[in-house]
Amino acid sequence: MTLNQLKKIERLAQKARGADRQALIRDIRRFRGLGPDDLALEKNIRKLFALEARVQASVQARARRAQQRPAASYDPNLPIVARRDDIIDAIKQHPVIIVSGETGSGKTTQLPRFCLDAGRGIDGLIGCTQPRRIAAITVAHRIAEELGEPPGRSVGYKIRFQDRIDPESAYIKIMTDGILLAEAQRDRHLNAYDTLIVDEAHERSLNIDFILGLLRRILEKRRDLKLIITSATIDTEKFSAAFDNAPVIDVSGRMYPVDVRYESASADDDADAPTYVEKAVEAVARIAREGRPGDILVFMPTEQDIRETGEAIEGRRLKNTTVLPLFARLAAADQMRVFSPQAGRKIIVATNVAETSITVPGIRYVVDTGLARISRYDPKSRTTALPVSPVSKSSADQRMGRCGRLENGICIRLFTQDDYNARPLYTPPEVLRANLSEVILRMIALDLGDIKDFPFVDPPPANRIKDGFDMLMELGASARETAGKKHAGRIILTPRGRLMARIPLDPRLSRMLIEARENRCLAEASVIVAALTVNDPRERPEENPQA
């Protein structure tokens, strides 16, 4: 009877939710390893009944999710809706698809809903990663609004220190890419998801490249997982080749004509030449003098520039205008102000957080400095700099695309056309210009093998890899396995290194905290570490500028 019961549970487990199936099958195999006498023991019979109850609960939950899946209606004016059937067919037929859509095509908000129509979200969650907190929150709110629900029911979001997901009712989960990486440490094969969408892949941050490499490994073991990679300015051929020639679906954007105006060439050695802040303020004043309606989005590279620009614009006393800052470190409530209707014209002064994912309604004018903070690591001095650097052509085009979504737009570029033409098409991936010690530490902790064999879309150079290993050795985070062991000579984590891998900081900073705890000065060291994590120590909280 017990053996027949085990066979029945095994058959039933195939109908369980994919998110539960692996754990259930693993427990069934444990019972399979028991002999008939052990299987007949009372304690094992109780465990078997408990396992059967878990399987039945999972089967019922799957059936319930299939019945309660939210119905979607679509806005026919969104360009991506015209490709809905093609995208749904591709999701059903291929493990990986690449969706390249111009700004304004609706891909960020509509793709998770297409996945629902393709039958996804039943076995596990439909996960969608965003590079920034504000994007994760606004995208979740927008999709929930389109489904006619409040956020936190069928659609939720998770960012650091904020979790608006109902495990029972959620189908779509919007999160930052860092959250998905943290979950990968506990759920090695990401079994909680049956579909993953990596949005804004063109940003090529360390997190995004690491996630893509991780998913290439996971897809080899999980045939049920679907992956969608999307961006407005993606190098589609490179990404398709990295995922076994995955199909590429191009979606046109909903773009009204945009009049791009470049700065005229001037002498480089003019000591009295205005700064980019002064140029931007003058451009805003010129737009205001023309008297045409429409909100203005100004791109600045740093928070300090945003404050100076905002103060200078307010000093011009332009009529019926509200100046609003927007940057990643701004409190969520203040970030959301840019989406609220205002009396008169809104002038939003933002870093590159406004470049992708989020759509601020009513933008008719874009003033682009063509600059951003772009991190660069120097392996010789082992320092990471955040210089203000020119953005790539694709980033400049993304900024231009913020206007021209609802009506004809005007983009004022505070640089010359020759400057634009000389810029690279894409920003170099962060993995090619970053300190790799944290990536290597995380890879060893996840037992992902040698970084040289890890399937990065763009493999990092050998000298950067060596520098990362050397740094971990010097910090006492790693060591070579001793002779006589099965894998003698292989690099492994020390107990200190395993602790460092759990702290979401640069290994040098996590090592400082560990050493401080051992020397009973953790409170003092925490202040120093916190200061070292700030991009610019001159920046102050908006609500407490004297801090």
JSON list of C-alpha atoms in Angstrom, two decimals, residues 50-241:
[
{"chain": "A", "resi": 50, "resn": "ALA", "atom": "CA", "xyz": [2.27, 15.01, 4.83]},
{"chain": "A", "resi": 51, "resn": "LEU", "atom": "CA", "xyz": [4.08, 14.90, 1.47]},
{"chain": "A", "resi": 52, "resn": "GLU", "atom": "CA", "xyz": [0.89, 13.82, -0.28]},
{"chain": "A", "resi": 53, "resn": "ALA", "atom": "CA", "xyz": [-0.97, 16.75, 1.32]},
{"chain": "A", "resi": 54, "resn": "ARG", "atom": "CA", "xyz": [1.73, 19.16, 0.06]},
{"chain": "A", "resi": 55, "resn": "VAL", "atom": "CA", "xyz": [1.46, 17.76, -3.48]},
{"chain": "A", "resi": 56, "resn": "GLN", "atom": "CA", "xyz": [-2.32, 18.01, -3.50]},
{"chain": "A", "resi": 57, "resn": "ALA", "atom": "CA", "xyz": [-2.17, 21.58, -2.18]},
{"chain": "A", "resi": 58, "resn": "SER", "atom": "CA", "xyz": [0.23, 22.52, -4.97]},
{"chain": "A", "resi": 59, "resn": "VAL", "atom": "CA", "xyz": [-1.96, 20.88, -7.64]},
{"chain": "A", "resi": 60, "resn": "GLN", "atom": "CA", "xyz": [-5.00, 22.76, -6.32]},
{"chain": "A", "resi": 61, "resn": "ALA", "atom": "CA", "xyz": [-3.07, 26.03, -6.22]},
{"chain": "A", "resi": 62, "resn": "ARG", "atom": "CA", "xyz": [-2.03, 25.55, -9.85]},
{"chain": "A", "resi": 63, "resn": "ALA", "atom": "CA", "xyz": [-5.62, 24.89, -10.94]},
{"chain": "A", "resi": 64, "resn": "ARG", "atom": "CA", "xyz": [-6.78, 27.92, -8.95]},
{"chain": "A", "resi": 65, "resn": "ARG", "atom": "CA", "xyz": [-4.15, 30.17, -10.55]},
{"chain": "A", "resi": 66, "resn": "ALA", "atom": "CA", "xyz": [-5.19, 29.01, -14.03]},
{"chain": "A", "resi": 67, "resn": "GLN", "atom": "CA", "xyz": [-8.83, 29.91, -13.29]},
{"chain": "A", "resi": 68, "resn": "GLN", "atom": "CA", "xyz": [-8.09, 33.27, -11.65]},
{"chain": "A", "resi": 69, "resn": "ARG", "atom": "CA", "xyz": [-5.56, 34.53, -14.16]},
{"chain": "A", "resi": 70, "resn": "PRO", "atom": "CA", "xyz": [-6.36, 38.20, -14.80]},
{"chain": "A", "resi": 71, "resn": "ALA", "atom": "CA", "xyz": [-7.86, 39.04, -18.19]},
{"chain": "A", "resi": 72, "resn": "ALA", "atom": "CA", "xyz": [-6.07, 41.70, -20.20]},
{"chain": "A", "resi": 73, "resn": "SER", "atom": "CA", "xyz": [-7.40, 44.33, -22.56]},
{"chain": "A", "resi": 74, "resn": "TYR", "atom": "CA", "xyz": [-4.98, 46.31, -24.71]},
{"chain": "A", "resi": 75, "resn": "ASP", "atom": "CA", "xyz": [-4.59, 49.82, -26.04]},
{"chain": "A", "resi": 76, "resn": "PRO", "atom": "CA", "xyz": [-4.51, 49.41, -29.84]},
{"chain": "A", "resi": 77, "resn": "ASN", "atom": "CA", "xyz": [-2.53, 52.66, -30.13]},
{"chain": "A", "resi": 78, "resn": "LEU", "atom": "CA", "xyz": [0.55, 51.03, -28.60]},
{"chain": "A", "resi": 79, "resn": "PRO", "atom": "CA", "xyz": [2.81, 49.77, -31.44]},
{"chain": "A", "resi": 80, "resn": "ILE", "atom": "CA", "xyz": [3.75, 46.56, -29.60]},
{"chain": "A", "resi": 81, "resn": "VAL", "atom": "CA", "xyz": [0.07, 45.47, -29.56]},
{"chain": "A", "resi": 82, "resn": "ALA", "atom": "CA", "xyz": [0.27, 45.00, -33.34]},
{"chain": "A", "resi": 83, "resn": "ARG", "atom": "CA", "xyz": [2.95, 42.34, -32.75]},
{"chain": "A", "resi": 84, "resn": "ARG", "atom": "CA", "xyz": [1.08, 40.69, -29.84]},
{"chain": "A", "resi": 85, "resn": "ASP", "atom": "CA", "xyz": [0.27, 37.43, -31.65]},
{"chain": "A", "resi": 86, "resn": "ASP", "atom": "CA", "xyz": [3.82, 37.12, -33.04]},
{"chain": "A", "resi": 87, "resn": "ILE", "atom": "CA", "xyz": [5.32, 37.66, -29.58]},
{"chain": "A", "resi": 88, "resn": "ILE", "atom": "CA", "xyz": [2.95, 35.20, -27.87]},
{"chain": "A", "resi": 89, "resn": "ASP", "atom": "CA", "xyz": [3.72, 32.53, -30.50]},
{"chain": "A", "resi": 90, "resn": "ALA", "atom": "CA", "xyz": [7.46, 33.12, -30.04]},
{"chain": "A", "resi": 91, "resn": "ILE", "atom": "CA", "xyz": [7.14, 32.81, -26.24]},
{"chain": "A", "resi": 92, "resn": "LYS", "atom": "CA", "xyz": [5.36, 29.46, -26.66]},
{"chain": "A", "resi": 93, "resn": "GLN", "atom": "CA", "xyz": [7.83, 28.08, -29.21]},
{"chain": "A", "resi": 94, "resn": "HIS", "atom": "CA", "xyz": [11.23, 29.32, -27.97]},
{"chain": "A", "resi": 95, "resn": "PRO", "atom": "CA", "xyz": [12.99, 29.31, -24.59]},
{"chain": "A", "resi": 96, "resn": "VAL", "atom": "CA", "xyz": [14.53, 32.75, -25.28]},
{"chain": "A", "resi": 97, "resn": "ILE", "atom": "CA", "xyz": [13.34, 35.69, -27.38]},
{"chain": "A", "resi": 98, "resn": "ILE", "atom": "CA", "xyz": [14.84, 39.14, -27.91]},
{"chain": "A", "resi": 99, "resn": "VAL", "atom": "CA", "xyz": [12.41, 42.07, -28.19]},
{"chain": "A", "resi": 100, "resn": "SER", "atom": "CA", "xyz": [13.90, 45.26, -29.55]},
{"chain": "A", "resi": 101, "resn": "GLY", "atom": "CA", "xyz": [11.44, 48.12, -29.37]},
{"chain": "A", "resi": 102, "resn": "GLU", "atom": "CA", "xyz": [11.89, 51.81, -29.85]},
{"chain": "A", "resi": 103, "resn": "THR", "atom": "CA", "xyz": [11.08, 54.22, -27.06]},
{"chain": "A", "resi": 104, "resn": "GLY", "atom": "CA", "xyz": [7.32, 54.54, -26.66]},
{"chain": "A", "resi": 105, "resn": "SER", "atom": "CA", "xyz": [6.43, 51.12, -28.10]},
{"chain": "A", "resi": 106, "resn": "GLY", "atom": "CA", "xyz": [4.92, 49.91, -24.81]},
{"chain": "A", "resi": 107, "resn": "LYS", "atom": "CA", "xyz": [7.20, 46.89, -24.38]},
{"chain": "A", "resi": 108, "resn": "THR", "atom": "CA", "xyz": [7.93, 47.38, -20.66]},
{"chain": "A", "resi": 109, "resn": "THR", "atom": "CA", "xyz": [4.29, 47.36, -19.57]},
{"chain": "A", "resi": 110, "resn": "GLN", "atom": "CA", "xyz": [2.79, 45.04, -22.20]},
{"chain": "A", "resi": 111, "resn": "LEU", "atom": "CA", "xyz": [5.27, 42.13, -22.32]},
{"chain": "A", "resi": 112, "resn": "PRO", "atom": "CA", "xyz": [4.38, 40.79, -18.83]},
{"chain": "A", "resi": 113, "resn": "ARG", "atom": "CA", "xyz": [0.72, 40.81, -19.91]},
{"chain": "A", "resi": 114, "resn": "PHE", "atom": "CA", "xyz": [1.56, 39.02, -23.17]},
{"chain": "A", "resi": 115, "resn": "CYS", "atom": "CA", "xyz": [3.22, 36.36, -21.02]},
{"chain": "A", "resi": 116, "resn": "LEU", "atom": "CA", "xyz": [-0.07, 35.88, -19.14]},
{"chain": "A", "resi": 117, "resn": "ASP", "atom": "CA", "xyz": [-1.88, 35.39, -22.46]},
{"chain": "A", "resi": 118, "resn": "ALA", "atom": "CA", "xyz": [0.79, 32.85, -23.47]},
{"chain": "A", "resi": 119, "resn": "GLY", "atom": "CA", "xyz": [-0.15, 30.74, -20.43]},
{"chain": "A", "resi": 120, "resn": "ARG", "atom": "CA", "xyz": [2.78, 31.79, -18.29]},
{"chain": "A", "resi": 121, "resn": "GLY", "atom": "CA", "xyz": [2.53, 32.76, -14.62]},
{"chain": "A", "resi": 122, "resn": "ILE", "atom": "CA", "xyz": [0.72, 29.56, -13.63]},
{"chain": "A", "resi": 123, "resn": "ASP", "atom": "CA", "xyz": [3.63, 27.31, -12.69]},
{"chain": "A", "resi": 124, "resn": "GLY", "atom": "CA", "xyz": [5.57, 30.22, -11.21]},
{"chain": "A", "resi": 125, "resn": "LEU", "atom": "CA", "xyz": [5.82, 33.98, -11.23]},
{"chain": "A", "resi": 126, "resn": "ILE", "atom": "CA", "xyz": [6.46, 36.17, -14.27]},
{"chain": "A", "resi": 127, "resn": "GLY", "atom": "CA", "xyz": [9.49, 38.13, -13.07]},
{"chain": "A", "resi": 128, "resn": "CYS", "atom": "CA", "xyz": [10.59, 41.39, -14.68]},
{"chain": "A", "resi": 129, "resn": "THR", "atom": "CA", "xyz": [13.84, 43.11, -13.71]},
{"chain": "A", "resi": 130, "resn": "GLN", "atom": "CA", "xyz": [14.41, 46.86, -13.82]},
{"chain": "A", "resi": 131, "resn": "PRO", "atom": "CA", "xyz": [17.74, 48.62, -13.26]},
{"chain": "A", "resi": 132, "resn": "ARG", "atom": "CA", "xyz": [16.33, 51.17, -10.78]},
{"chain": "A", "resi": 133, "resn": "ARG", "atom": "CA", "xyz": [13.87, 51.37, -7.88]},
{"chain": "A", "resi": 134, "resn": "ILE", "atom": "CA", "xyz": [11.73, 54.11, -9.38]},
{"chain": "A", "resi": 135, "resn": "ALA", "atom": "CA", "xyz": [11.31, 52.11, -12.59]},
{"chain": "A", "resi": 136, "resn": "ALA", "atom": "CA", "xyz": [10.26, 48.97, -10.68]},
{"chain": "A", "resi": 137, "resn": "ILE", "atom": "CA", "xyz": [7.65, 50.89, -8.68]},
{"chain": "A", "resi": 138, "resn": "THR", "atom": "CA", "xyz": [6.18, 52.90, -11.58]},
{"chain": "A", "resi": 139, "resn": "VAL", "atom": "CA", "xyz": [6.05, 49.91, -13.95]},
{"chain": "A", "resi": 140, "resn": "ALA", "atom": "CA", "xyz": [4.24, 47.80, -11.32]},
{"chain": "A", "resi": 141, "resn": "HIS", "atom": "CA", "xyz": [1.74, 50.60, -10.68]},
{"chain": "A", "resi": 142, "resn": "ARG", "atom": "CA", "xyz": [1.15, 51.07, -14.40]},
{"chain": "A", "resi": 143, "resn": "ILE", "atom": "CA", "xyz": [0.53, 47.37, -15.15]},
{"chain": "A", "resi": 144, "resn": "ALA", "atom": "CA", "xyz": [-1.76, 47.03, -12.11]},
{"chain": "A", "resi": 145, "resn": "GLU", "atom": "CA", "xyz": [-3.70, 50.10, -13.27]},
{"chain": "A", "resi": 146, "resn": "GLU", "atom": "CA", "xyz": [-4.13, 48.61, -16.75]},
{"chain": "A", "resi": 147, "resn": "LEU", "atom": "CA", "xyz": [-5.46, 45.38, -15.18]},
{"chain": "A", "resi": 148, "resn": "GLY", "atom": "CA", "xyz": [-7.89, 47.41, -13.07]},
{"chain": "A", "resi": 149, "resn": "GLU", "atom": "CA", "xyz": [-6.34, 46.34, -9.77]},
{"chain": "A", "resi": 150, "resn": "PRO", "atom": "CA", "xyz": [-4.40, 47.98, -6.95]},
{"chain": "A", "resi": 151, "resn": "PRO", "atom": "CA", "xyz": [-0.66, 47.18, -6.82]},
{"chain": "A", "resi": 152, "resn": "GLY", "atom": "CA", "xyz": [0.16, 44.19, -4.63]},
{"chain": "A", "resi": 153, "resn": "ARG", "atom": "CA", "xyz": [-2.54, 41.82, -5.89]},
{"chain": "A", "resi": 154, "resn": "SER", "atom": "CA", "xyz": [-1.90, 40.26, -9.33]},
{"chain": "A", "resi": 155, "resn": "VAL", "atom": "CA", "xyz": [1.03, 42.62, -9.90]},
{"chain": "A", "resi": 156, "resn": "GLY", "atom": "CA", "xyz": [3.54, 43.47, -7.19]},
{"chain": "A", "resi": 157, "resn": "TYR", "atom": "CA", "xyz": [7.04, 44.80, -6.83]},
{"chain": "A", "resi": 158, "resn": "LYS", "atom": "CA", "xyz": [10.07, 44.18, -4.67]},
{"chain": "A", "resi": 159, "resn": "ILE", "atom": "CA", "xyz": [12.94, 46.54, -4.08]},
{"chain": "A", "resi": 160, "resn": "ARG", "atom": "CA", "xyz": [15.43, 46.73, -1.22]},
{"chain": "A", "resi": 161, "resn": "PHE", "atom": "CA", "xyz": [13.56, 47.28, 2.07]},
{"chain": "A", "resi": 162, "resn": "GLN", "atom": "CA", "xyz": [10.16, 47.21, 0.34]},
{"chain": "A", "resi": 163, "resn": "ASP", "atom": "CA", "xyz": [8.19, 44.11, -0.63]},
{"chain": "A", "resi": 164, "resn": "ARG", "atom": "CA", "xyz": [4.70, 44.55, -2.14]},
{"chain": "A", "resi": 165, "resn": "ILE", "atom": "CA", "xyz": [4.15, 40.96, -3.28]},
{"chain": "A", "resi": 166, "resn": "ASP", "atom": "CA", "xyz": [1.28, 38.70, -2.22]},
{"chain": "A", "resi": 167, "resn": "PRO", "atom": "CA", "xyz": [2.64, 35.14, -2.66]},
{"chain": "A", "resi": 168, "resn": "GLU", "atom": "CA", "xyz": [-0.88, 33.72, -3.01]},
{"chain": "A", "resi": 169, "resn": "SER", "atom": "CA", "xyz": [-2.32, 36.09, -5.63]},
{"chain": "A", "resi": 170, "resn": "ALA", "atom": "CA", "xyz": [0.70, 37.50, -7.50]},
{"chain": "A", "resi": 171, "resn": "TYR", "atom": "CA", "xyz": [1.28, 36.61, -11.16]},
{"chain": "A", "resi": 172, "resn": "ILE", "atom": "CA", "xyz": [3.69, 39.38, -12.14]},
{"chain": "A", "resi": 173, "resn": "LYS", "atom": "CA", "xyz": [6.61, 40.54, -10.00]},
{"chain": "A", "resi": 174, "resn": "ILE", "atom": "CA", "xyz": [8.59, 43.66, -10.92]},
{"chain": "A", "resi": 175, "resn": "MET", "atom": "CA", "xyz": [11.94, 43.96, -9.13]},
{"chain": "A", "resi": 176, "resn": "THR", "atom": "CA", "xyz": [15.37, 45.48, -9.36]},
{"chain": "A", "resi": 177, "resn": "ASP", "atom": "CA", "xyz": [18.06, 43.26, -10.88]},
{"chain": "A", "resi": 178, "resn": "GLY", "atom": "CA", "xyz": [19.87, 43.22, -7.51]},
{"chain": "A", "resi": 179, "resn": "ILE", "atom": "CA", "xyz": [16.84, 41.57, -5.89]},
{"chain": "A", "resi": 180, "resn": "LEU", "atom": "CA", "xyz": [16.87, 38.74, -8.46]},
{"chain": "A", "resi": 181, "resn": "LEU", "atom": "CA", "xyz": [20.59, 38.16, -7.85]},
{"chain": "A", "resi": 182, "resn": "ALA", "atom": "CA", "xyz": [20.01, 38.01, -4.10]},
{"chain": "A", "resi": 183, "resn": "GLU", "atom": "CA", "xyz": [17.24, 35.45, -4.64]},
{"chain": "A", "resi": 184, "resn": "ALA", "atom": "CA", "xyz": [19.57, 33.36, -6.81]},
{"chain": "A", "resi": 185, "resn": "GLN", "atom": "CA", "xyz": [21.74, 32.75, -3.74]},
{"chain": "A", "resi": 186, "resn": "ARG", "atom": "CA", "xyz": [18.81, 30.99, -2.02]},
{"chain": "A", "resi": 187, "resn": "ASP", "atom": "CA", "xyz": [17.00, 29.58, -5.08]},
{"chain": "A", "resi": 188, "resn": "ARG", "atom": "CA", "xyz": [19.83, 28.36, -7.29]},
{"chain": "A", "resi": 189, "resn": "HIS", "atom": "CA", "xyz": [17.65, 27.57, -10.31]},
{"chain": "A", "resi": 190, "resn": "LEU", "atom": "CA", "xyz": [15.13, 30.38, -9.72]},
{"chain": "A", "resi": 191, "resn": "ASN", "atom": "CA", "xyz": [12.32, 27.82, -9.44]},
{"chain": "A", "resi": 192, "resn": "ALA", "atom": "CA", "xyz": [9.96, 30.51, -8.12]},
{"chain": "A", "resi": 193, "resn": "TYR", "atom": "CA", "xyz": [9.67, 31.83, -11.71]},
{"chain": "A", "resi": 194, "resn": "ASP", "atom": "CA", "xyz": [8.38, 30.25, -14.90]},
{"chain": "A", "resi": 195, "resn": "THR", "atom": "CA", "xyz": [9.19, 33.36, -16.98]},
{"chain": "A", "resi": 196, "resn": "LEU", "atom": "CA", "xyz": [11.80, 36.08, -16.61]},
{"chain": "A", "resi": 197, "resn": "ILE", "atom": "CA", "xyz": [11.98, 39.38, -18.48]},
{"chain": "A", "resi": 198, "resn": "VAL", "atom": "CA", "xyz": [15.30, 41.25, -18.36]},
{"chain": "A", "resi": 199, "resn": "ASP", "atom": "CA", "xyz": [14.32, 44.79, -19.30]},
{"chain": "A", "resi": 200, "resn": "GLU", "atom": "CA", "xyz": [16.67, 47.61, -20.27]},
{"chain": "A", "resi": 201, "resn": "ALA", "atom": "CA", "xyz": [19.40, 45.07, -21.06]},
{"chain": "A", "resi": 202, "resn": "HIS", "atom": "CA", "xyz": [21.27, 47.74, -23.04]},
{"chain": "A", "resi": 203, "resn": "GLU", "atom": "CA", "xyz": [22.46, 49.27, -19.75]},
{"chain": "A", "resi": 204, "resn": "ARG", "atom": "CA", "xyz": [24.86, 46.30, -19.42]},
{"chain": "A", "resi": 205, "resn": "SER", "atom": "CA", "xyz": [25.49, 46.85, -15.70]},
{"chain": "A", "resi": 206, "resn": "LEU", "atom": "CA", "xyz": [27.39, 44.19, -13.77]},
{"chain": "A", "resi": 207, "resn": "ASN", "atom": "CA", "xyz": [24.10, 42.93, -12.36]},
{"chain": "A", "resi": 208, "resn": "ILE", "atom": "CA", "xyz": [22.48, 42.62, -15.79]},
{"chain": "A", "resi": 209, "resn": "ASP", "atom": "CA", "xyz": [25.47, 40.83, -17.36]},
{"chain": "A", "resi": 210, "resn": "PHE", "atom": "CA", "xyz": [25.75, 38.52, -14.36]},
{"chain": "A", "resi": 211, "resn": "ILE", "atom": "CA", "xyz": [22.02, 37.71, -14.53]},
{"chain": "A", "resi": 212, "resn": "LEU", "atom": "CA", "xyz": [22.25, 36.96, -18.26]},
{"chain": "A", "resi": 213, "resn": "GLY", "atom": "CA", "xyz": [25.21, 34.63, -17.72]},
{"chain": "A", "resi": 214, "resn": "LEU", "atom": "CA", "xyz": [23.45, 32.96, -14.82]},
{"chain": "A", "resi": 215, "resn": "LEU", "atom": "CA", "xyz": [20.30, 32.44, -16.89]},
{"chain": "A", "resi": 216, "resn": "ARG", "atom": "CA", "xyz": [22.31, 30.88, -19.72]},
{"chain": "A", "resi": 217, "resn": "ARG", "atom": "CA", "xyz": [23.42, 28.22, -17.22]},
{"chain": "A", "resi": 218, "resn": "ILE", "atom": "CA", "xyz": [19.96, 27.80, -15.69]},
{"chain": "A", "resi": 219, "resn": "LEU", "atom": "CA", "xyz": [18.29, 27.38, -19.10]},
{"chain": "A", "resi": 220, "resn": "GLU", "atom": "CA", "xyz": [20.46, 24.31, -19.71]},
{"chain": "A", "resi": 221, "resn": "LYS", "atom": "CA", "xyz": [18.83, 22.63, -16.69]},
{"chain": "A", "resi": 222, "resn": "ARG", "atom": "CA", "xyz": [15.34, 24.14, -16.75]},
{"chain": "A", "resi": 223, "resn": "ARG", "atom": "CA", "xyz": [13.52, 23.42, -20.00]},
{"chain": "A", "resi": 224, "resn": "ASP", "atom": "CA", "xyz": [10.33, 24.95, -18.58]},
{"chain": "A", "resi": 225, "resn": "LEU", "atom": "CA", "xyz": [11.83, 28.42, -18.07]},
{"chain": "A", "resi": 226, "resn": "LYS", "atom": "CA", "xyz": [11.18, 31.19, -20.59]},
{"chain": "A", "resi": 227, "resn": "LEU", "atom": "CA", "xyz": [13.45, 34.24, -20.95]},
{"chain": "A", "resi": 228, "resn": "ILE", "atom": "CA", "xyz": [12.68, 37.53, -22.69]},
{"chain": "A", "resi": 229, "resn": "ILE", "atom": "CA", "xyz": [15.46, 40.11, -23.15]},
{"chain": "A", "resi": 230, "resn": "THR", "atom": "CA", "xyz": [14.32, 43.57, -24.11]},
{"chain": "A", "resi": 231, "resn": "SER", "atom": "CA", "xyz": [15.59, 47.07, -24.69]},
{"chain": "A", "resi": 232, "resn": "ALA", "atom": "CA", "xyz": [15.15, 50.05, -26.97]},
{"chain": "A", "resi": 233, "resn": "THR", "atom": "CA", "xyz": [18.81, 50.25, -28.00]},
{"chain": "A", "resi": 234, "resn": "ILE", "atom": "CA", "xyz": [20.06, 46.69, -27.76]},
{"chain": "A", "resi": 235, "resn": "ASP", "atom": "CA", "xyz": [22.77, 45.06, -29.89]},
{"chain": "A", "resi": 236, "resn": "THR", "atom": "CA", "xyz": [20.36, 42.38, -31.07]},
{"chain": "A", "resi": 237, "resn": "GLU", "atom": "CA", "xyz": [22.82, 40.28, -33.07]},
{"chain": "A", "resi": 238, "resn": "LYS", "atom": "CA", "xyz": [25.21, 39.92, -30.13]},
{"chain": "A", "resi": 239, "resn": "PHE", "atom": "CA", "xyz": [22.47, 38.97, -27.69]},
{"chain": "A", "resi": 240, "resn": "SER", "atom": "CA", "xyz": [20.83, 36.55, -30.12]},
{"chain": "A", "resi": 241, "resn": "ALA", "atom": "CA", "xyz": [24.17, 34.80, -30.75]}
]
